[in-house]
Amino acid sequence: MSNKNTPDLIETLSQSVPPVAPLGRRGLWLWVGLSLLAGITYVLTAYGARPEMRLLFSEGRVADNLSAYAKTGFFIALAALAVWQVQATARPEGALNRVQTGLLGLAVIALTTLTGVDIALSSLPAAMTGLSDGAGMCFLTILIGGMVGLGVGWAVWLRHTAPGNPALFGALSAFAASALMTVAYTLHCDHDAPAYLLLIYLAPNLVAALIGSAAGRWLFRW
C-alpha cells in the first residue's frame, strides 16, 4: 500500500533537480563540426596535407589519383552513418535505424572483402606494404584523437542524453568520434591499400567502440 505522502515527496525531490535539455540536432552537429575542424587543423599542422589534397585546396584541381578522394569519401560516409545512429539511440525510446546499421555493416564487410581479394591477387607481403611505415603512429593518432573528440562530445552534448542501451550508445559515440578523426587523417596519409585502411584506419574505430561501450555502462546509470 502506497503512502499518501509519496506524490508530495516526489514533487519536492524533483523540484531540486535542475532540468537537462534533451539532445538536439544542433548540439550534435555542432560537436561533429568542432571535432572535424579540430582534427583537420591538428593533422594539417602537425603532418601536412598529402599532394592530392594540396592540389585540391590550393588550385581547386582534382589529381589523377582518385583513390585519395575515394578514401576520404568512404570514411566521411562511415562517420555520417555512425553520427546518425548516435542521434537515433540518444533517448530511452530510441532504436537503431536498420538501413543505417545495414550500410555500416556493409561498409565493414566490403573493406574486409576488398582486403582479402587484394591479398589473393597480390600476395600477403605485397598487400601489407606500408604497414611498417609509421603505421603505429597513424593508428594511435586516430585512436587518441577519437578519444579526445569523445571527451569534447561529453562536454558539448553527450551529458544531455538518456540512452536506453548505454553500452551501445557509448560504442556508437566513440566509433563516430574516431571515424571523424579518421576523416581528418585521410587528408595527410597517402597509404591507400585496402589492408592499410582495414588495419590502421578502421581498426582504431572498432577499438574506440569497445572503449566507448565500457564507458557507456559507467557513465549512464540512471
PDB file of C-alpha atoms in Angstrom:
ATOM      1  CA  MET A   1       0.000   0.000   0.000  1.00  0.00           C
ATOM      2  CA  SER A   2       1.472   3.315  -1.040  1.00  0.00           C
ATOM      3  CA  ASN A   3       1.946   6.175   1.335  1.00  0.00           C
ATOM      4  CA  LYS A   4      -0.414   9.103   0.644  1.00  0.00           C
ATOM      5  CA  ASN A   5       2.538  11.486   1.039  1.00  0.00           C
ATOM      6  CA  THR A   6       4.529   9.837  -1.759  1.00  0.00           C
ATOM      7  CA  PRO A   7       3.355  12.186  -4.579  1.00  0.00           C
ATOM      8  CA  ASP A   8       4.250  15.214  -2.484  1.00  0.00           C
ATOM      9  CA  LEU A   9       7.667  13.751  -1.728  1.00  0.00           C
ATOM     10  CA  ILE A  10       8.334  13.066  -5.429  1.00  0.00           C
ATOM     11  CA  GLU A  11       7.257  16.597  -6.308  1.00  0.00           C
ATOM     12  CA  THR A  12       9.584  18.055  -3.674  1.00  0.00           C
ATOM     13  CA  LEU A  13      12.559  15.982  -4.812  1.00  0.00           C
ATOM     14  CA  SER A  14      12.003  16.758  -8.492  1.00  0.00           C
ATOM     15  CA  GLN A  15      11.993  20.480  -7.820  1.00  0.00           C
ATOM     16  CA  SER A  16      15.560  20.271  -6.501  1.00  0.00           C
ATOM     17  CA  VAL A  17      16.838  18.596  -9.660  1.00  0.00           C
ATOM     18  CA  PRO A  18      17.897  21.020 -12.409  1.00  0.00           C
ATOM     19  CA  PRO A  19      16.340  20.142 -15.773  1.00  0.00           C
ATOM     20  CA  VAL A  20      18.616  18.901 -18.552  1.00  0.00           C
ATOM     21  CA  ALA A  21      17.752  19.887 -22.084  1.00  0.00           C
ATOM     22  CA  PRO A  22      17.410  16.891 -24.429  1.00  0.00           C
ATOM     23  CA  LEU A  23      19.954  16.273 -27.154  1.00  0.00           C
ATOM     24  CA  GLY A  24      19.065  18.165 -30.298  1.00  0.00           C
ATOM     25  CA  ARG A  25      20.414  18.010 -33.805  1.00  0.00           C
ATOM     26  CA  ARG A  26      22.055  21.415 -33.451  1.00  0.00           C
ATOM     27  CA  GLY A  27      24.194  20.331 -30.488  1.00  0.00           C
ATOM     28  CA  LEU A  28      25.068  17.038 -32.106  1.00  0.00           C
ATOM     29  CA  TRP A  29      26.206  18.527 -35.386  1.00  0.00           C
ATOM     30  CA  LEU A  30      27.998  21.319 -33.525  1.00  0.00           C
ATOM     31  CA  TRP A  31      30.093  18.586 -31.897  1.00  0.00           C
ATOM     32  CA  VAL A  32      30.670  16.967 -35.287  1.00  0.00           C
ATOM     33  CA  GLY A  33      31.835  20.250 -36.792  1.00  0.00           C
ATOM     34  CA  LEU A  34      34.101  21.118 -33.862  1.00  0.00           C
ATOM     35  CA  SER A  35      35.653  17.650 -33.788  1.00  0.00           C
ATOM     36  CA  LEU A  36      36.269  17.604 -37.525  1.00  0.00           C
ATOM     37  CA  LEU A  37      37.680  21.128 -37.570  1.00  0.00           C
ATOM     38  CA  ALA A  38      39.993  20.414 -34.637  1.00  0.00           C
ATOM     39  CA  GLY A  39      41.130  17.123 -36.167  1.00  0.00           C
ATOM     40  CA  ILE A  40      41.836  18.656 -39.574  1.00  0.00           C
ATOM     41  CA  THR A  41      43.694  21.588 -38.024  1.00  0.00           C
ATOM     42  CA  TYR A  42      45.879  19.252 -35.971  1.00  0.00           C
ATOM     43  CA  VAL A  43      46.624  16.847 -38.814  1.00  0.00           C
ATOM     44  CA  LEU A  44      47.486  19.522 -41.369  1.00  0.00           C
ATOM     45  CA  THR A  45      49.567  21.485 -38.862  1.00  0.00           C
ATOM     46  CA  ALA A  46      51.447  18.521 -37.440  1.00  0.00           C
ATOM     47  CA  TYR A  47      51.837  16.370 -40.554  1.00  0.00           C
ATOM     48  CA  GLY A  48      50.837  18.407 -43.611  1.00  0.00           C
ATOM     49  CA  ALA A  49      48.465  17.562 -46.456  1.00  0.00           C
ATOM     50  CA  ARG A  50      49.098  14.790 -48.975  1.00  0.00           C
ATOM     51  CA  PRO A  51      49.927  16.025 -52.519  1.00  0.00           C
ATOM     52  CA  GLU A  52      46.458  15.357 -53.918  1.00  0.00           C
ATOM     53  CA  MET A  53      44.822  17.382 -51.171  1.00  0.00           C
ATOM     54  CA  ARG A  54      47.304  20.245 -51.548  1.00  0.00           C
ATOM     55  CA  LEU A  55      46.424  20.349 -55.236  1.00  0.00           C
ATOM     56  CA  LEU A  56      42.714  20.342 -54.450  1.00  0.00           C
ATOM     57  CA  PHE A  57      42.974  23.029 -51.760  1.00  0.00           C
ATOM     58  CA  SER A  58      45.455  25.357 -53.482  1.00  0.00           C
ATOM     59  CA  GLU A  59      44.407  25.066 -57.114  1.00  0.00           C
ATOM     60  CA  GLY A  60      40.935  23.621 -56.895  1.00  0.00           C
ATOM     61  CA  ARG A  61      42.020  20.871 -59.246  1.00  0.00           C
ATOM     62  CA  VAL A  62      41.387  17.153 -58.836  1.00  0.00           C
ATOM     63  CA  ALA A  63      44.503  14.981 -59.079  1.00  0.00           C
ATOM     64  CA  ASP A  64      44.766  11.908 -61.289  1.00  0.00           C
ATOM     65  CA  ASN A  65      44.972   9.667 -58.221  1.00  0.00           C
ATOM     66  CA  LEU A  66      41.288   9.413 -57.324  1.00  0.00           C
ATOM     67  CA  SER A  67      41.916   6.853 -54.580  1.00  0.00           C
ATOM     68  CA  ALA A  68      42.830   9.736 -52.254  1.00  0.00           C
ATOM     69  CA  TYR A  69      39.358  11.221 -52.562  1.00  0.00           C
ATOM     70  CA  ALA A  70      37.638   7.836 -52.523  1.00  0.00           C
ATOM     71  CA  LYS A  71      39.303   7.021 -49.193  1.00  0.00           C
ATOM     72  CA  THR A  72      38.222  10.306 -47.638  1.00  0.00           C
ATOM     73  CA  GLY A  73      34.705   9.904 -49.023  1.00  0.00           C
ATOM     74  CA  PHE A  74      34.432   6.378 -47.628  1.00  0.00           C
ATOM     75  CA  PHE A  75      35.231   7.481 -44.084  1.00  0.00           C
ATOM     76  CA  ILE A  76      33.022  10.566 -44.358  1.00  0.00           C
ATOM     77  CA  ALA A  77      30.133   8.222 -45.169  1.00  0.00           C
ATOM     78  CA  LEU A  78      31.106   5.913 -42.303  1.00  0.00           C
ATOM     79  CA  ALA A  79      31.269   8.819 -39.835  1.00  0.00           C
ATOM     80  CA  ALA A  80      27.932  10.234 -41.011  1.00  0.00           C
ATOM     81  CA  LEU A  81      26.188   6.872 -40.616  1.00  0.00           C
ATOM     82  CA  ALA A  82      27.608   6.494 -37.106  1.00  0.00           C
ATOM     83  CA  VAL A  83      26.552  10.014 -36.093  1.00  0.00           C
ATOM     84  CA  TRP A  84      23.008   9.411 -37.310  1.00  0.00           C
ATOM     85  CA  GLN A  85      22.906   6.214 -35.273  1.00  0.00           C
ATOM     86  CA  VAL A  86      24.098   8.158 -32.227  1.00  0.00           C
ATOM     87  CA  GLN A  87      21.181  10.533 -32.630  1.00  0.00           C
ATOM     88  CA  ALA A  88      18.765   7.614 -33.109  1.00  0.00           C
ATOM     89  CA  THR A  89      19.796   5.932 -29.836  1.00  0.00           C
ATOM     90  CA  ALA A  90      20.246   9.007 -27.634  1.00  0.00           C
ATOM     91  CA  ARG A  91      16.831   8.805 -25.929  1.00  0.00           C
ATOM     92  CA  PRO A  92      15.195   5.971 -23.948  1.00  0.00           C
ATOM     93  CA  GLU A  93      12.730   5.246 -26.750  1.00  0.00           C
ATOM     94  CA  GLY A  94      15.456   5.321 -29.407  1.00  0.00           C
ATOM     95  CA  ALA A  95      16.475   2.376 -31.554  1.00  0.00           C
ATOM     96  CA  LEU A  96      18.968   1.591 -34.283  1.00  0.00           C
ATOM     97  CA  ASN A  97      17.968   2.503 -37.800  1.00  0.00           C
ATOM     98  CA  ARG A  98      18.002  -0.707 -39.816  1.00  0.00           C
ATOM     99  CA  VAL A  99      19.086   0.919 -43.066  1.00  0.00           C
ATOM    100  CA  GLN A 100      21.971   2.788 -41.464  1.00  0.00           C
ATOM    101  CA  THR A 101      23.009  -0.286 -39.488  1.00  0.00           C
ATOM    102  CA  GLY A 102      22.972  -2.332 -42.670  1.00  0.00           C
ATOM    103  CA  LEU A 103      25.057   0.247 -44.523  1.00  0.00           C
ATOM    104  CA  LEU A 104      27.608   0.381 -41.687  1.00  0.00           C
ATOM    105  CA  GLY A 105      27.897  -3.386 -41.690  1.00  0.00           C
ATOM    106  CA  LEU A 106      28.100  -3.460 -45.477  1.00  0.00           C
ATOM    107  CA  ALA A 107      30.948  -0.924 -45.431  1.00  0.00           C
ATOM    108  CA  VAL A 108      32.970  -3.034 -42.974  1.00  0.00           C
ATOM    109  CA  ILE A 109      32.277  -6.210 -44.959  1.00  0.00           C
ATOM    110  CA  ALA A 110      33.184  -4.505 -48.238  1.00  0.00           C
ATOM    111  CA  LEU A 111      36.534  -3.261 -46.918  1.00  0.00           C
ATOM    112  CA  THR A 112      37.314  -6.674 -45.407  1.00  0.00           C
ATOM    113  CA  THR A 113      36.398  -8.403 -48.674  1.00  0.00           C
ATOM    114  CA  LEU A 114      38.468  -5.954 -50.705  1.00  0.00           C
ATOM    115  CA  THR A 115      41.434  -6.659 -48.440  1.00  0.00           C
ATOM    116  CA  GLY A 116      41.008 -10.411 -48.942  1.00  0.00           C
ATOM    117  CA  VAL A 117      40.820 -10.000 -52.707  1.00  0.00           C
ATOM    118  CA  ASP A 118      43.926  -7.812 -52.703  1.00  0.00           C
ATOM    119  CA  ILE A 119      45.825 -10.412 -50.674  1.00  0.00           C
ATOM    120  CA  ALA A 120      44.695 -13.168 -53.025  1.00  0.00           C
ATOM    121  CA  LEU A 121      45.751 -11.272 -56.133  1.00  0.00           C
ATOM    122  CA  SER A 122      48.991  -9.649 -54.990  1.00  0.00           C
ATOM    123  CA  SER A 123      50.225 -11.945 -52.168  1.00  0.00           C
ATOM    124  CA  LEU A 124      50.229 -11.164 -48.460  1.00  0.00           C
ATOM    125  CA  PRO A 125      53.580  -9.272 -48.307  1.00  0.00           C
ATOM    126  CA  ALA A 126      52.581  -7.006 -51.191  1.00  0.00           C
ATOM    127  CA  ALA A 127      49.131  -6.337 -49.715  1.00  0.00           C
ATOM    128  CA  MET A 128      50.685  -5.414 -46.376  1.00  0.00           C
ATOM    129  CA  THR A 129      53.048  -2.856 -47.922  1.00  0.00           C
ATOM    130  CA  GLY A 130      53.190   0.278 -45.807  1.00  0.00           C
ATOM    131  CA  LEU A 131      52.151  -1.303 -42.519  1.00  0.00           C
ATOM    132  CA  SER A 132      55.643  -0.780 -41.116  1.00  0.00           C
ATOM    133  CA  ASP A 133      55.968   2.781 -42.407  1.00  0.00           C
ATOM    134  CA  GLY A 134      54.731   4.823 -39.450  1.00  0.00           C
ATOM    135  CA  ALA A 135      51.610   2.699 -39.188  1.00  0.00           C
ATOM    136  CA  GLY A 136      51.714   2.666 -35.389  1.00  0.00           C
ATOM    137  CA  MET A 137      51.667   6.452 -35.247  1.00  0.00           C
ATOM    138  CA  CYS A 138      48.727   6.548 -37.662  1.00  0.00           C
ATOM    139  CA  PHE A 139      46.794   4.054 -35.548  1.00  0.00           C
ATOM    140  CA  LEU A 140      47.443   5.927 -32.296  1.00  0.00           C
ATOM    141  CA  THR A 141      46.684   9.326 -33.833  1.00  0.00           C
ATOM    142  CA  ILE A 142      43.272   8.138 -34.960  1.00  0.00           C
ATOM    143  CA  LEU A 143      42.500   6.338 -31.701  1.00  0.00           C
ATOM    144  CA  ILE A 144      43.706   9.065 -29.331  1.00  0.00           C
ATOM    145  CA  GLY A 145      42.205  11.811 -31.468  1.00  0.00           C
ATOM    146  CA  GLY A 146      38.898   9.979 -31.408  1.00  0.00           C
ATOM    147  CA  MET A 147      39.001   9.677 -27.634  1.00  0.00           C
ATOM    148  CA  VAL A 148      39.707  13.404 -27.313  1.00  0.00           C
ATOM    149  CA  GLY A 149      36.783  14.071 -29.628  1.00  0.00           C
ATOM    150  CA  LEU A 150      34.590  11.867 -27.465  1.00  0.00           C
ATOM    151  CA  GLY A 151      35.600  13.925 -24.419  1.00  0.00           C
ATOM    152  CA  VAL A 152      34.623  17.102 -26.246  1.00  0.00           C
ATOM    153  CA  GLY A 153      31.363  15.405 -27.151  1.00  0.00           C
ATOM    154  CA  TRP A 154      30.669  14.737 -23.489  1.00  0.00           C
ATOM    155  CA  ALA A 155      31.194  18.416 -22.656  1.00  0.00           C
ATOM    156  CA  VAL A 156      29.040  19.646 -25.551  1.00  0.00           C
ATOM    157  CA  TRP A 157      26.158  17.188 -25.884  1.00  0.00           C
ATOM    158  CA  LEU A 158      26.677  13.667 -24.511  1.00  0.00           C
ATOM    159  CA  ARG A 159      25.572  14.589 -20.998  1.00  0.00           C
ATOM    160  CA  HIS A 160      22.204  15.666 -22.421  1.00  0.00           C
ATOM    161  CA  THR A 161      21.333  12.134 -23.492  1.00  0.00           C
ATOM    162  CA  ALA A 162      19.497   9.300 -21.769  1.00  0.00           C
ATOM    163  CA  PRO A 163      20.074   6.206 -23.919  1.00  0.00           C
ATOM    164  CA  GLY A 164      18.032   3.092 -23.393  1.00  0.00           C
ATOM    165  CA  ASN A 165      21.130   0.991 -24.117  1.00  0.00           C
ATOM    166  CA  PRO A 166      24.133   2.804 -22.558  1.00  0.00           C
ATOM    167  CA  ALA A 167      26.717   0.308 -23.819  1.00  0.00           C
ATOM    168  CA  LEU A 168      25.506   0.520 -27.416  1.00  0.00           C
ATOM    169  CA  PHE A 169      25.241   4.295 -27.280  1.00  0.00           C
ATOM    170  CA  GLY A 170      28.746   4.609 -25.850  1.00  0.00           C
ATOM    171  CA  ALA A 171      30.125   2.330 -28.565  1.00  0.00           C
ATOM    172  CA  LEU A 172      28.431   4.296 -31.338  1.00  0.00           C
ATOM    173  CA  SER A 173      29.550   7.635 -29.891  1.00  0.00           C
ATOM    174  CA  ALA A 174      33.181   6.515 -29.657  1.00  0.00           C
ATOM    175  CA  PHE A 175      33.068   4.966 -33.122  1.00  0.00           C
ATOM    176  CA  ALA A 176      31.672   8.202 -34.557  1.00  0.00           C
ATOM    177  CA  ALA A 177      34.319  10.319 -32.810  1.00  0.00           C
ATOM    178  CA  SER A 178      37.113   8.062 -34.054  1.00  0.00           C
ATOM    179  CA  ALA A 179      35.673   7.995 -37.576  1.00  0.00           C
ATOM    180  CA  LEU A 180      35.688  11.803 -37.639  1.00  0.00           C
ATOM    181  CA  MET A 181      39.365  11.766 -36.687  1.00  0.00           C
ATOM    182  CA  THR A 182      39.946   9.216 -39.433  1.00  0.00           C
ATOM    183  CA  VAL A 183      38.417  11.601 -41.960  1.00  0.00           C
ATOM    184  CA  ALA A 184      40.851  14.289 -40.815  1.00  0.00           C
ATOM    185  CA  TYR A 185      43.808  11.918 -41.054  1.00  0.00           C
ATOM    186  CA  THR A 186      42.961  10.892 -44.626  1.00  0.00           C
ATOM    187  CA  LEU A 187      43.938  14.412 -45.698  1.00  0.00           C
ATOM    188  CA  HIS A 188      47.539  13.594 -44.804  1.00  0.00           C
ATOM    189  CA  CYS A 189      48.200   9.876 -45.196  1.00  0.00           C
ATOM    190  CA  ASP A 190      48.999   8.600 -48.692  1.00  0.00           C
ATOM    191  CA  HIS A 191      48.629   4.871 -47.965  1.00  0.00           C
ATOM    192  CA  ASP A 192      45.568   3.656 -49.839  1.00  0.00           C
ATOM    193  CA  ALA A 193      45.973  -0.136 -49.782  1.00  0.00           C
ATOM    194  CA  PRO A 194      42.846  -1.978 -48.544  1.00  0.00           C
ATOM    195  CA  ALA A 195      44.802  -3.773 -45.799  1.00  0.00           C
ATOM    196  CA  TYR A 196      46.116  -0.444 -44.520  1.00  0.00           C
ATOM    197  CA  LEU A 197      42.629   1.039 -44.451  1.00  0.00           C
ATOM    198  CA  LEU A 198      41.288  -2.007 -42.614  1.00  0.00           C
ATOM    199  CA  LEU A 199      44.042  -2.439 -40.019  1.00  0.00           C
ATOM    200  CA  ILE A 200      45.251   1.131 -39.478  1.00  0.00           C
ATOM    201  CA  TYR A 201      42.156   3.209 -40.241  1.00  0.00           C
ATOM    202  CA  LEU A 202      39.104   1.111 -39.403  1.00  0.00           C
ATOM    203  CA  ALA A 203      40.604  -0.958 -36.581  1.00  0.00           C
ATOM    204  CA  PRO A 204      41.123   2.027 -34.215  1.00  0.00           C
ATOM    205  CA  ASN A 205      37.476   2.944 -34.792  1.00  0.00           C
ATOM    206  CA  LEU A 206      36.491  -0.522 -33.581  1.00  0.00           C
ATOM    207  CA  VAL A 207      38.870  -0.322 -30.604  1.00  0.00           C
ATOM    208  CA  ALA A 208      37.344   3.058 -29.740  1.00  0.00           C
ATOM    209  CA  ALA A 209      33.890   1.465 -29.905  1.00  0.00           C
ATOM    210  CA  LEU A 210      34.939  -1.157 -27.349  1.00  0.00           C
ATOM    211  CA  ILE A 211      36.255   1.555 -25.030  1.00  0.00           C
ATOM    212  CA  GLY A 212      33.102   3.592 -25.562  1.00  0.00           C
ATOM    213  CA  SER A 213      30.904   0.604 -24.756  1.00  0.00           C
ATOM    214  CA  ALA A 214      32.630   0.153 -21.388  1.00  0.00           C
ATOM    215  CA  ALA A 215      32.477   3.907 -20.728  1.00  0.00           C
ATOM    216  CA  GLY A 216      28.771   3.969 -21.581  1.00  0.00           C
ATOM    217  CA  ARG A 217      27.986   1.397 -18.904  1.00  0.00           C
ATOM    218  CA  TRP A 218      29.850   3.516 -16.363  1.00  0.00           C
ATOM    219  CA  LEU A 219      28.646   6.984 -17.403  1.00  0.00           C
ATOM    220  CA  PHE A 220      24.951   6.233 -17.833  1.00  0.00           C
ATOM    221  CA  ARG A 221      23.494   4.816 -14.623  1.00  0.00           C
ATOM    222  CA  TRP A 222      20.005   6.141 -14.469  1.00  0.00           C
TER     223      TRP A 222
END
